[in-house]
Amino acid sequence: MRRFLRFWLLLALLVYSVGLSAGTRNVILILCNGVNLAQLELAKQAGLSRAGLSNTAAMPVGGTLLPLTGRFRDLEIAALNALACGYAGDRSLGVTPGGDEVESLLGEARLQGRRTGFLTDGALNDWPGGAFFARENPLPPRERLEAWLPLSDIDFLAGALFRPLPTALEPLETPMNRLGYQLVRTPEELRNAAAGRRLFAIHELEQDSSVLLSYMDTALRILPNERGMLLVVNCAAPGAAALVNDTAGVIRELWRVDRVLGRALDFFKANPSNTLVALISLYDIGDLQLPRPVAADFPVGRSRSEILARLAAGRVSGEKALELAGAGDLFAPSSRELTAVLAGYSRVANSPLPRSFEPWLDRVLSLRDRHSGVEWLTRSVTISLTPVFAIGAGAQAFAGEYNALELHDALRCALGVGARP
């Protein structure tokens, strides 16, 4: 009897240990780099139900990512390397400082037999994607990152390229076809893509960032399988808006991120026992501050680029220009500040072509932001605390405070790989 009980106890422990080593079957990692905690608070205060990250309220685990220690010339690259590959290096992608090749999280997942995907509303040959598929030392130009795409061994690659879009996608079309990728050029082809094929989808960089939702829908349809999946989704648009201190644009793009997160949560609800969803921002851009509560009438409509396009398209009155910028009622009718702002606009509008409205608009948007309780301190990547949200199998590992290296190890453990030695 004792031998019988001992046998079943050992068997139970073996099954349990195998289950732990197998990891979570489906891991969805959403990157929203460039966002700090103040930006999320701004979105909640100013956007209400129209913008922000409302779906994070459904994620029970919250963590805080600490800045990397040490001196880095490029904090963005160092943080991306730390997350994707498990070491912090700011002048290389996908290799150790000594030049030894390492596997990224996506590479480790492929070795396990999982299906993998990397999706972005930005460019595939930008550094976030490169950190997951490239092995370059020193830091390569984007053209060399693009050359690594046919070697990336990822089941679904989707994004833009930093170059004019050729009709045939050369020089990528031939090697991607040889590797069994189905080239996707239209929304219809994306919706009708077969589940057993590899996909390579390209959009134009200036395209509406809602294209990421279409990529997400396709990925969640074709990637899940019995061995599991790792899906990395890079939401680049909020960071791009923060680079130019476009407050309304950041709020609107965070709303798009919220919709992407909603797709992931829908998948989690259908597979709650074996799915982990994590939303991560590795670094901050702009160092946004909220010295006081945000005004309730803060505009969340037009982005900075849209306003510039309207101003450049044709002559409008100074009052109309202020209205386009969401600052139409910011000044008293007879104030000196209004007189100066209108005079500045008149000088630009009447200047010879090509005329630039950017300095004038940036001044108006800065005045509007300060009036509404918002202040940007820079237009670059900064050291700041950034948020992490998680839900699902193993989500508790993402509570508390940790840096990007420790975050990498937590994700490896979620995949069942174990911490990097």
mmCIF file with all atom_site columns, C-alpha atoms in Angstrom, residues 17 19 26 48-49 54 57 83 100 124 136 141 172 205 220 265 282 285 289 312 341 352-353 383 391:
data_model
loop_
_atom_site.group_PDB
_atom_site.id
_atom_site.type_symbol
_atom_site.label_atom_id
_atom_site.label_alt_id
_atom_site.label_comp_id
_atom_site.label_asym_id
_atom_site.label_entity_id
_atom_site.label_seq_id
_atom_site.pdbx_PDB_ins_code
_atom_site.Cartn_x
_atom_site.Cartn_y
_atom_site.Cartn_z
_atom_site.occupancy
_atom_site.B_iso_or_equiv
_atom_site.pdbx_formal_charge
_atom_site.auth_seq_id
_atom_site.auth_comp_id
_atom_site.auth_asym_id
_atom_site.auth_atom_id
_atom_site.pdbx_PDB_model_num
ATOM 1  C CA . SER A 1 17  ? 6.999   19.567 -12.571 1.00 0.00 ? 17  SER A CA 1
ATOM 2  C CA . GLY A 1 19  ? 3.542   21.283 -16.246 1.00 0.00 ? 19  GLY A CA 1
ATOM 3  C CA . ASN A 1 26  ? -0.102  31.336 -25.109 1.00 0.00 ? 26  ASN A CA 1
ATOM 4  C CA . LEU A 1 48  ? -12.681 59.735 -20.221 1.00 0.00 ? 48  LEU A CA 1
ATOM 5  C CA . SER A 1 49  ? -14.487 57.079 -22.239 1.00 0.00 ? 49  SER A CA 1
ATOM 6  C CA . SER A 1 54  ? -9.618  51.567 -19.925 1.00 0.00 ? 54  SER A CA 1
ATOM 7  C CA . ALA A 1 57  ? -8.775  48.049 -15.346 1.00 0.00 ? 57  ALA A CA 1
ATOM 8  C CA . LEU A 1 83  ? 13.747  42.636 -22.797 1.00 0.00 ? 83  LEU A CA 1
ATOM 9  C CA . ASP A 1 100 ? 28.201  35.695 -29.105 1.00 0.00 ? 100 ASP A CA 1
ATOM 10 C CA . LEU A 1 124 ? 9.660   46.136 -39.042 1.00 0.00 ? 124 LEU A CA 1
ATOM 11 C CA . GLU A 1 136 ? 24.189  42.541 -35.453 1.00 0.00 ? 136 GLU A CA 1
ATOM 12 C CA . PRO A 1 141 ? 21.624  50.644 -40.175 1.00 0.00 ? 141 PRO A CA 1
ATOM 13 C CA . LEU A 1 172 ? 12.212  40.818 -49.933 1.00 0.00 ? 172 LEU A CA 1
ATOM 14 C CA . LEU A 1 205 ? 4.315   53.923 -42.680 1.00 0.00 ? 205 LEU A CA 1
ATOM 15 C CA . LEU A 1 220 ? -5.073  35.508 -32.970 1.00 0.00 ? 220 LEU A CA 1
ATOM 16 C CA . LEU A 1 265 ? -8.286  40.205 -23.500 1.00 0.00 ? 265 LEU A CA 1
ATOM 17 C CA . LEU A 1 282 ? 10.127  49.866 -21.554 1.00 0.00 ? 282 LEU A CA 1
ATOM 18 C CA . ILE A 1 285 ? 9.536   59.656 -24.173 1.00 0.00 ? 285 ILE A CA 1
ATOM 19 C CA . GLN A 1 289 ? 4.331   65.962 -16.062 1.00 0.00 ? 289 GLN A CA 1
ATOM 20 C CA . ALA A 1 312 ? -0.543  74.021 -45.091 1.00 0.00 ? 312 ALA A CA 1
ATOM 21 C CA . VAL A 1 341 ? -0.086  84.676 -31.166 1.00 0.00 ? 341 VAL A CA 1
ATOM 22 C CA . PRO A 1 352 ? 6.975   83.144 -49.105 1.00 0.00 ? 352 PRO A CA 1
ATOM 23 C CA . LEU A 1 353 ? 6.711   79.437 -49.898 1.00 0.00 ? 353 LEU A CA 1
ATOM 24 C CA . ILE A 1 383 ? 14.749  57.660 -17.604 1.00 0.00 ? 383 ILE A CA 1
ATOM 25 C CA . ILE A 1 391 ? -3.439  39.006 -16.517 1.00 0.00 ? 391 ILE A CA 1
#
